Every structure is written in C-alpha cells, then in structure tokens.
Short mmCIF file of C-alpha atoms and ligand atoms in Angstrom, two decimals:
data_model
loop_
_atom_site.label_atom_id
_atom_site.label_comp_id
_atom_site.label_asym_id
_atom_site.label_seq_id
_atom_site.Cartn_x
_atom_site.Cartn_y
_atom_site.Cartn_z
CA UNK A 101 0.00 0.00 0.00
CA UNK A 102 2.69 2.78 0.67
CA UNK A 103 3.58 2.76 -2.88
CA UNK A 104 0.17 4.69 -3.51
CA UNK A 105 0.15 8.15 -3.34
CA UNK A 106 -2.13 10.24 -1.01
CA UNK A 107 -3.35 13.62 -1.39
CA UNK A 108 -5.29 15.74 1.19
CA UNK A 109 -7.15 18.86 0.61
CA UNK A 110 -7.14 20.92 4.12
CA UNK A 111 -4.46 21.28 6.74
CA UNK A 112 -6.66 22.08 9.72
CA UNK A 113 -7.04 20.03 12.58
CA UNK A 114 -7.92 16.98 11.18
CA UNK A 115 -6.23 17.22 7.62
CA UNK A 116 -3.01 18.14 9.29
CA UNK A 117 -3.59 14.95 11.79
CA UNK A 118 -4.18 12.88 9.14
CA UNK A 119 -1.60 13.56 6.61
CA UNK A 120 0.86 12.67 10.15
CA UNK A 121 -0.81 9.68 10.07
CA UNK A 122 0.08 9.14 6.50
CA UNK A 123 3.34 10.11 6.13
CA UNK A 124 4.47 7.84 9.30
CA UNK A 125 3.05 4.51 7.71
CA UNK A 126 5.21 5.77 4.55
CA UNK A 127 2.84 7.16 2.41
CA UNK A 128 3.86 9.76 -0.18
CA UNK A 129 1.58 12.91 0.99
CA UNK A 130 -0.01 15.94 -0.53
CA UNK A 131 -1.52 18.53 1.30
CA UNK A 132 -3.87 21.79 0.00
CA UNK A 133 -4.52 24.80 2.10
CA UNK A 134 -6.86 27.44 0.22
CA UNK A 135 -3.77 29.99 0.94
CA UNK A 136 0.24 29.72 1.38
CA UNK A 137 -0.28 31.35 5.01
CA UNK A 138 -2.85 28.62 6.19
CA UNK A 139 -0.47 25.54 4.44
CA UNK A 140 2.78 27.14 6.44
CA UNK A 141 0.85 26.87 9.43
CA UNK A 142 -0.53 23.50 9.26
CA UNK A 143 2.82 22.46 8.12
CA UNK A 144 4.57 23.79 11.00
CA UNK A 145 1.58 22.13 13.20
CA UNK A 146 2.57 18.40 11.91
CA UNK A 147 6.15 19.27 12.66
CA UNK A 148 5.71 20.59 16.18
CA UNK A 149 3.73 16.94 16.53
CA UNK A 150 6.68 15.04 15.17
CA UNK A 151 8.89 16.65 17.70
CA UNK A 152 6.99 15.86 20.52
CA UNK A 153 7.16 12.68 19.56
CA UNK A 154 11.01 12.55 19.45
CA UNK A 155 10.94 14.39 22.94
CA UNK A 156 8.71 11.99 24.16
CA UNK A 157 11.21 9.27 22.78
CA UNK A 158 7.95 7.81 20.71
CA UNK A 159 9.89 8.05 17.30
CA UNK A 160 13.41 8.68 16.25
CA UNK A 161 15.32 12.01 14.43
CA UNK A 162 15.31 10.04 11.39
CA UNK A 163 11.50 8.66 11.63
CA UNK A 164 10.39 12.03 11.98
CA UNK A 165 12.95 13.57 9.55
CA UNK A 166 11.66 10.76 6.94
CA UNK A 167 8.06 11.24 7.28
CA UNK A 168 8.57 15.22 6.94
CA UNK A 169 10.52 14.32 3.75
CA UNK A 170 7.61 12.60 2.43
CA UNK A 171 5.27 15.49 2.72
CA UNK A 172 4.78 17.81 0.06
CA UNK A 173 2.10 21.03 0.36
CA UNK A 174 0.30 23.09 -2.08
CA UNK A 175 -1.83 25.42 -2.97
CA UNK A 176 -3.36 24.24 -6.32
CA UNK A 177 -5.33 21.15 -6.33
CA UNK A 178 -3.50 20.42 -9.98
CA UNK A 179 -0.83 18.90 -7.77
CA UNK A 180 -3.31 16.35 -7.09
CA UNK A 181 -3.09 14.93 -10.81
CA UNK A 182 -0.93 11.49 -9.77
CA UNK A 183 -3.00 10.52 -6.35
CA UNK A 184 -4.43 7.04 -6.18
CA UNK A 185 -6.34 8.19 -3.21
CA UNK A 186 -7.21 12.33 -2.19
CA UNK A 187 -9.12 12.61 1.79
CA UNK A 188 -11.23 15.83 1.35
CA UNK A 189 -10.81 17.22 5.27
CA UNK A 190 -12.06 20.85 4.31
CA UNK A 191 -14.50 22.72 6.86
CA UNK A 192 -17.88 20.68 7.19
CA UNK A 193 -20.30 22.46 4.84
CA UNK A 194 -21.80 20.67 2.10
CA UNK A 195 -21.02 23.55 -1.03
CA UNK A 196 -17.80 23.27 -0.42
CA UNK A 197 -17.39 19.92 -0.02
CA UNK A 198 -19.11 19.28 -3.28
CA UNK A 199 -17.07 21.88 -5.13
CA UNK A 200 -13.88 20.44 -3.85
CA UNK A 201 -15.13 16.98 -4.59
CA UNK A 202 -15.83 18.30 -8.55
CA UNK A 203 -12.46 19.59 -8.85
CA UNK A 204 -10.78 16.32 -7.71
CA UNK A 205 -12.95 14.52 -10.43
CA UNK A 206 -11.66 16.79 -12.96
CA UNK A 207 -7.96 16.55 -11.81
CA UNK A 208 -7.56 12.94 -10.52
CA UNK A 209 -6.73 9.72 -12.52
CA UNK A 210 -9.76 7.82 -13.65
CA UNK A 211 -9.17 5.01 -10.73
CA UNK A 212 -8.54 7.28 -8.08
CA UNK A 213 -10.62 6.91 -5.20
CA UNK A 214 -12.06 10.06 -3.49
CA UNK A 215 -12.70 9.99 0.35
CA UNK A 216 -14.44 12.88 2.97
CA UNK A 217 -13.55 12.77 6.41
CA UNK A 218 -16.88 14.29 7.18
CA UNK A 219 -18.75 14.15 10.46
CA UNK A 220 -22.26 14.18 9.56
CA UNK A 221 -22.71 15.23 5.88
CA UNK A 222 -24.18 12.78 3.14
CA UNK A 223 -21.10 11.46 1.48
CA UNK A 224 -23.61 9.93 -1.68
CA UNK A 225 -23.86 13.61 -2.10
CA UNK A 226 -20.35 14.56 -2.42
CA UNK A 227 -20.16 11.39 -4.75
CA UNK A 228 -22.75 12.79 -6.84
CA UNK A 229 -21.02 15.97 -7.67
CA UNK A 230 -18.28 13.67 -9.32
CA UNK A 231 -18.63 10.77 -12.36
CA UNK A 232 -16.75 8.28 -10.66
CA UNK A 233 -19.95 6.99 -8.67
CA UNK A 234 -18.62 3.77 -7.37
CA UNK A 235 -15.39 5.25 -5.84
CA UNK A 236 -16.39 7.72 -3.73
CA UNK A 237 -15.78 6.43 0.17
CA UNK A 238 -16.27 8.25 3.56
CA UNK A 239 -12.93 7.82 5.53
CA UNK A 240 -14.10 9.38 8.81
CA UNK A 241 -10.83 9.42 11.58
CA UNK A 242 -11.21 10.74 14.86
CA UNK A 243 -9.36 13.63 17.03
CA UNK A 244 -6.71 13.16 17.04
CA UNK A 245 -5.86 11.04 14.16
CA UNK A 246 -2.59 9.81 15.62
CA UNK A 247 -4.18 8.92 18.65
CA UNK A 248 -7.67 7.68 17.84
CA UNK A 249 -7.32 4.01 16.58
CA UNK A 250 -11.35 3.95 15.00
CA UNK A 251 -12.04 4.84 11.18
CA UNK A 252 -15.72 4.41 10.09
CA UNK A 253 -15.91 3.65 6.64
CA UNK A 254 -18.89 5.11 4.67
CA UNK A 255 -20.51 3.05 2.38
CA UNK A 256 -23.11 4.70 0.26
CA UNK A 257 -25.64 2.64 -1.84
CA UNK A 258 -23.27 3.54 -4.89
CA UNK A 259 -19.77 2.34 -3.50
CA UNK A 260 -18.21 -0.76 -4.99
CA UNK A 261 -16.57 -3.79 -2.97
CA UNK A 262 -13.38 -2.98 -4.76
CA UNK A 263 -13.93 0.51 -3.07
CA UNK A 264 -14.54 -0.47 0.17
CA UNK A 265 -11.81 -3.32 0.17
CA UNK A 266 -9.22 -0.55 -1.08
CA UNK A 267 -10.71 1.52 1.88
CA UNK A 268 -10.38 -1.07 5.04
CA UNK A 269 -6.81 -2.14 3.52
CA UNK A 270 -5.76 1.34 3.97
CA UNK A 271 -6.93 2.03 7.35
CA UNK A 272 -5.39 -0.77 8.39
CA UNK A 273 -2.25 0.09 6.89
CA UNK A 274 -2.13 3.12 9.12
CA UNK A 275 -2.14 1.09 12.20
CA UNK A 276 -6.31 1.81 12.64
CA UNK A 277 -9.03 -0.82 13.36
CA UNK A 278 -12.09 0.46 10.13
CA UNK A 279 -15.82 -0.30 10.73
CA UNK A 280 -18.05 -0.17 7.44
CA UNK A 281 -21.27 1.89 8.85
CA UNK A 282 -23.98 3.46 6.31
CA UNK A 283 -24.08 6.24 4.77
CA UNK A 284 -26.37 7.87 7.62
CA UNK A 285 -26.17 11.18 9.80
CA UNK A 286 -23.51 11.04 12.34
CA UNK A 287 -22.52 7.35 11.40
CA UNK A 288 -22.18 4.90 14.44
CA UNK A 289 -20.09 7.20 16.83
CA UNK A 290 -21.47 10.62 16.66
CA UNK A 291 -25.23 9.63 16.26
CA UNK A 292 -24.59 7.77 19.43
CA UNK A 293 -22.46 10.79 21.22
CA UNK A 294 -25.03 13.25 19.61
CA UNK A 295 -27.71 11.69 21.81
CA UNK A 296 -25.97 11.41 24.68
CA UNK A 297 -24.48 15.12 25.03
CA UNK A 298 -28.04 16.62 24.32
CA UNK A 299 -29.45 14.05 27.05
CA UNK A 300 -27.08 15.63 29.76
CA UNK A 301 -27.66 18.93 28.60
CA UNK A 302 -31.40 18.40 28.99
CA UNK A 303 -31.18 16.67 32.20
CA UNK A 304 -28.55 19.70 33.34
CA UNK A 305 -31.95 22.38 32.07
CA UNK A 306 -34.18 20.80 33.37
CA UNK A 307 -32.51 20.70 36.97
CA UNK A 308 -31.98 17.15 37.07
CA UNK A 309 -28.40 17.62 38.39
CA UNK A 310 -25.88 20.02 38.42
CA UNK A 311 -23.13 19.91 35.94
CA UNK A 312 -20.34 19.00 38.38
CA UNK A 313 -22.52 16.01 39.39
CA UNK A 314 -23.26 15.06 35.64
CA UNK A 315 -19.85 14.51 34.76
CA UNK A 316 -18.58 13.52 37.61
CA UNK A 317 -20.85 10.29 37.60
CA UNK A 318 -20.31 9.54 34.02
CA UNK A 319 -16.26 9.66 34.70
CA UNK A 320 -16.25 7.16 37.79
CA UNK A 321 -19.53 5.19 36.78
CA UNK A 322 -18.64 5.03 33.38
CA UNK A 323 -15.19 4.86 33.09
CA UNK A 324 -15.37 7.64 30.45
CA UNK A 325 -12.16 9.73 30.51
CA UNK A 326 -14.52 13.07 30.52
CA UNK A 327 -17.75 13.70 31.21
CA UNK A 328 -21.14 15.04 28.45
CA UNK A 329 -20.59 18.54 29.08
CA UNK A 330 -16.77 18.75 29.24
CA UNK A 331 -16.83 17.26 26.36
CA UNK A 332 -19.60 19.27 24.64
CA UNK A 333 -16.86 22.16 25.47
CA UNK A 334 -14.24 20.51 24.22
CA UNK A 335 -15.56 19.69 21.30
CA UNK A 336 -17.41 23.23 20.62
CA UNK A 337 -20.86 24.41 21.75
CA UNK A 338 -21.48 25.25 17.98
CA UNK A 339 -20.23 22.30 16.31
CA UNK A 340 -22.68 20.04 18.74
CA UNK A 341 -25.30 22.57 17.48
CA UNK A 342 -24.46 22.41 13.64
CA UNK A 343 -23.91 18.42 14.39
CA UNK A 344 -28.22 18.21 15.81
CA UNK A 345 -29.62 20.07 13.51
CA UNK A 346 -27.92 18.41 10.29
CA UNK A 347 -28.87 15.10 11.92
CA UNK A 348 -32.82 16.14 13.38
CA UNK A 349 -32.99 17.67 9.94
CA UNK A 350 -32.18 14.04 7.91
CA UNK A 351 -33.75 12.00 10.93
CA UNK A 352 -36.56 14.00 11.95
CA UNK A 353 -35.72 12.30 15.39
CA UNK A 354 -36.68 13.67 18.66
CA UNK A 355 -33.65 13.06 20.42
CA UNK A 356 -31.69 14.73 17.99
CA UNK A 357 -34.20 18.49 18.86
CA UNK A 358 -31.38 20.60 19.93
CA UNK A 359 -32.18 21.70 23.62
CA UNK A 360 -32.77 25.74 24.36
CA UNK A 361 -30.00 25.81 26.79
CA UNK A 362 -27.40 24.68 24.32
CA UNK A 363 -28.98 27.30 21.75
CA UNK A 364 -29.14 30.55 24.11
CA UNK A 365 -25.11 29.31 24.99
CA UNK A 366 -23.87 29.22 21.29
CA UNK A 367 -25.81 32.71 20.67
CA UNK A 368 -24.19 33.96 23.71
CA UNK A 369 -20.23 32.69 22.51
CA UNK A 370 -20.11 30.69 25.23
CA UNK A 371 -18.97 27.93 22.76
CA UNK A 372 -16.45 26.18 25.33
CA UNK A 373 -12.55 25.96 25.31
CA UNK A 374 -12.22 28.06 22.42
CA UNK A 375 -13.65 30.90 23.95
CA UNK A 376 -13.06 30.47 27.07
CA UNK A 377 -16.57 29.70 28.67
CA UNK A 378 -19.06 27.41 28.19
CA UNK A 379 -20.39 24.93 30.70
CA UNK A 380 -17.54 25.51 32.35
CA UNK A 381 -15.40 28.89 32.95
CA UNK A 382 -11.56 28.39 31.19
CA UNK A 383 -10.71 31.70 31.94
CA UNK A 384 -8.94 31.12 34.67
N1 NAD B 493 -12.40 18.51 14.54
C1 NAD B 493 -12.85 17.29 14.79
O1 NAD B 493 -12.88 16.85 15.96
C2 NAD B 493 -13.31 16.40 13.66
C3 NAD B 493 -13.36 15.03 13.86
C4 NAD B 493 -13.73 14.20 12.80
C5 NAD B 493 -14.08 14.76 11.57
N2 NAD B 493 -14.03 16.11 11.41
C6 NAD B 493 -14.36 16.64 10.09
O2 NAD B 493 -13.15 16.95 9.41
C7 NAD B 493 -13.35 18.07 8.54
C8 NAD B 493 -12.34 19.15 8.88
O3 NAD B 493 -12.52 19.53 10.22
P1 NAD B 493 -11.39 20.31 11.02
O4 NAD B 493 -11.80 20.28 12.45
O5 NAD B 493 -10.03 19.84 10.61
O6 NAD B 493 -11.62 21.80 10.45
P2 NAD B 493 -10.56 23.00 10.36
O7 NAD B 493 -11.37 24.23 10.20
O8 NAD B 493 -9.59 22.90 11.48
O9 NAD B 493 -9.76 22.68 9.01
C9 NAD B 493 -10.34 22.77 7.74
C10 NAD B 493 -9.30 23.34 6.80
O10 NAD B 493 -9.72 23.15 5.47
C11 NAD B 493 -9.26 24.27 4.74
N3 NAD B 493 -10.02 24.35 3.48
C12 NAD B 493 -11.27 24.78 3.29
N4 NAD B 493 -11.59 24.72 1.97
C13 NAD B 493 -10.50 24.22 1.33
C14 NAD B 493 -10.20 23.94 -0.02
N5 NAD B 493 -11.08 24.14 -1.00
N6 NAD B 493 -8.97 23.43 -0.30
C15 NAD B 493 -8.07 23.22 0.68
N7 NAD B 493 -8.29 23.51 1.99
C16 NAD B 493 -9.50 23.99 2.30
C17 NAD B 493 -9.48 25.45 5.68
O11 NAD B 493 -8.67 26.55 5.30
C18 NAD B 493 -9.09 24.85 7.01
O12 NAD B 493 -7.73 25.08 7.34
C19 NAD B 493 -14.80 18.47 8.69
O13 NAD B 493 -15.56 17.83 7.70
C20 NAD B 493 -15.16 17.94 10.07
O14 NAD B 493 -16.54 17.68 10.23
C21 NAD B 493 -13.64 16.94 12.41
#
C-alpha cells in the first residue's frame, strides 16, 4: 500500500492529523490549504507533533525527519493529478465539499478513489457531484488522528466492494481498526455521542443535576475519561449545534431536537474551550 500516493485537501485540525498519520506509515503525501499562510501553518503544526514525539522518545530524528521528507504542500489542487487516493478534510459544509469533490474529479486519474472525512454530511452527495460513482468512500478518523485508533468507513448505496476493500486495507495500513457503517447522519459514533451530550444537557436544564454532578458520575460510573458537558466544550458548543440540527434535519428524530440551553449558549459565545466559557469557565 505505501507505494500509492495520497493527497489531502485541508491542513486544519484533522487534515493536518491525518496527513501525520500518512506520512508515518510511509505514504507519499499531498496537502492543499486554500492559501500559502494557512499551508505554512498546518505544516509547521505536523512538525511541532513530530517533535513531541522525538521528545517523548515515541519516534526517532530520522523517523520524523523521513516522514517530513515525504510530505509535500500546495496550494493548487493540480498537484493532485498522480493521487491514487485524495481525503477531502475541508470545513464541514456541504457547497464546499461538493465543489472540492468536482475539482478532484476533474484533476484525478480515472481510478482514483475520493474519500471525505466528514462528520455528519451525506457522502452519496459529495459522490454525486463527481462521475466516478462507485469510488467515492467516507474515511471518517477521529481527534486526534494519531491517537484515535477507530475509522468508520462510509458506504453509500453507490460504493463498490473494490472501493470499500481498497478503503479497510488502507486504514489498516495506518495502524487503525475500520468499521463499514452506512451512509447515515452522524454514522455509528457521533449519532450515538449526539444523543448522549443533548441528554445531559437536557437533564442539566431541566434541573436534574448540576453539571459537576453530571460529569462527575459519568467519569467514575462510566469509566469515560470526561464527562457530556466537558466534552460538549471541548468539542465546541457550535459544532454540537451544527452536528443536531444536520442530523434532526435528515432524521426528523426527537432526540436529535437541539435543547434551548445549548442554543441561548452558542448565541451567547459561550462555545467552550475556544472561547473560554461554556459549561464551564476556562478563563482562569
Ligand atoms: N475537529 C474534529 O474533531 C473532527 C473530527 C472528525 C471529523 N471532522 C471533520 O473533518 C473536517 C475538517 O474539520 P477540522 O476540524 O479539521 O476543520 P478545520 O477548520 O480545522 O480545518 C479545515 C481546513 O480546510 C481548509 N479548506 C477549506 N476549503 C478548502 C479547499 N477548498 N482546499 C483546501 N483547503 C481547504 C481550511 O482553510 C481549514 O484550514 C470536517 O468535515 C469535520 O466535520 C472533524
């Protein structure tokens, strides 16, 4: 498998994450950033990581030296023209998504297979804004990709076996454990960890407990490593927002009604770590 080449378009959080990933199992990576400013920094991001890791005695000089040698960034998605595989991991909004995905049909070999990393979007949409139907694959990794061993694999009703087989080889090739899960809203994990934030955010409005209390008995009576709300912050107060209402709207589901409390808290900024406050104060 290393002797394919990967592309991926977006050097955020994930994208930046993922092309580590990549580049470590000795894939040939590269990376698109709409600007040079934006590409320098997620560059510099995936070499800060790689250091760490050499502090940390996790990898050597030359392992990290090697994997930042097979990294190559860009601005212009023409650079994607000899990938057998591109990972679209630009910001979750359908347009853009589906422009991206067009452009990569235009540039890409014929057999190249085109994946999204998307958390909740349709990926047989993205796959219809391309004429390569049957190879069109949701790759979905989780934060952070060198840490989080799970990748769902998105099969939409127009995928092929050879697609899907290409897909869980891969995966496993970078060390993760791939699950083939529908092409639904949220998938397996988030539909799942949709539900359950909004529960404890009901049960926290409704004066059911106190937030302290919440997380504190899903921690010890759960084993969880944080509790709904922490990670509700941690995640972002917005994105848990955007997540319910693109899944309600496909599901028409209840569970998935995003609660007032969480609403009045994005429209006040209090949208967690990132700013500093949201069901908890970070301020300090
Ligand atoms: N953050 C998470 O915890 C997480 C987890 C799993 C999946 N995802 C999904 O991964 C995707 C990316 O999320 P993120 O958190 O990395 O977002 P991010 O905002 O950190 O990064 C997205 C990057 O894509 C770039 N971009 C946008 N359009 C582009 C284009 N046309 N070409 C090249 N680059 C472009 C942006 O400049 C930005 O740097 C989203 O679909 C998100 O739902 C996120």
């Amino acid at each position: 498998m290393p002797s394919k080449k990967v592309g991926v378009v977006g050097c955020g959080t994930m994208g930046a994450g993922i092309v580590q990933v990549c580049a470590q199992s000795g894939y040939p990576v590269v990376v698109s950033e709409i600007n040079q400013e934006l590409l320098n920094k997620g560059l510099a991001s995936i070499s800060t990581a790689l250091s760490r890791g050499v502090e940390r005695g996790r990898l050597s000089q030359e392992d990290k030296d090697a994997a930042l040698g097979r990294i190559k960034g860009t601005t212009s998605i023409k650079d994607f023209a000899d990938c057998d595989l591109v990972i679209e991991v630009a910001i979750e909004n359908m347009e853009i998504k589906k422009k991206v995905f067009a452009e990569l049909d235009a540039t890409c070999p014929e057999n190249a297979i085109l994946a999204s990393n998307t958390s909740v979007l349709s990926v047989t949409e993205m796959a219809m804004a391309t004429r390569r139907l049957d190879r069109v694959v949701g790759l979905h990794f989780f934060n952070p990709p060198p840490v989080m061993q799970l990748v769902e694999i998105v099969r939409t009703i127009l995928v092929s076996e050879e697609t899907l087989e290409f897909s869980r080889e891969f995966a496993k090739s970078l060390g993760k454990t791939p699950v083939v899960v529908p092409d639904t809203p949220g998938f397996i994990v988030n539909r799942l960890l949709l539900s359950f934030i909004l529960n404890a955010i009901r049960m926290l409005e409704s004066g059911v407990a106190s937030k302290e209390d919440i997380d504190t008995a899903i921690t010890l009576g759960l084993n969880h490593p944080i509790g709904p709300l922490a990670l509700a912050d941690l995640v972002g107060n917005d994105i848990i927002l955007f997540m319910a209402e693109g899944v309600y709207q496909n599901l028409s589901d209840h569970q998935f009604i995003a609660p007032t409390l969480l609403r009045r808290m994005v429209s006040a900024g209090q949208l967690g770590r990132k700013t500093g406050k949201g069901f908890y104060d970070y301020k300090k």
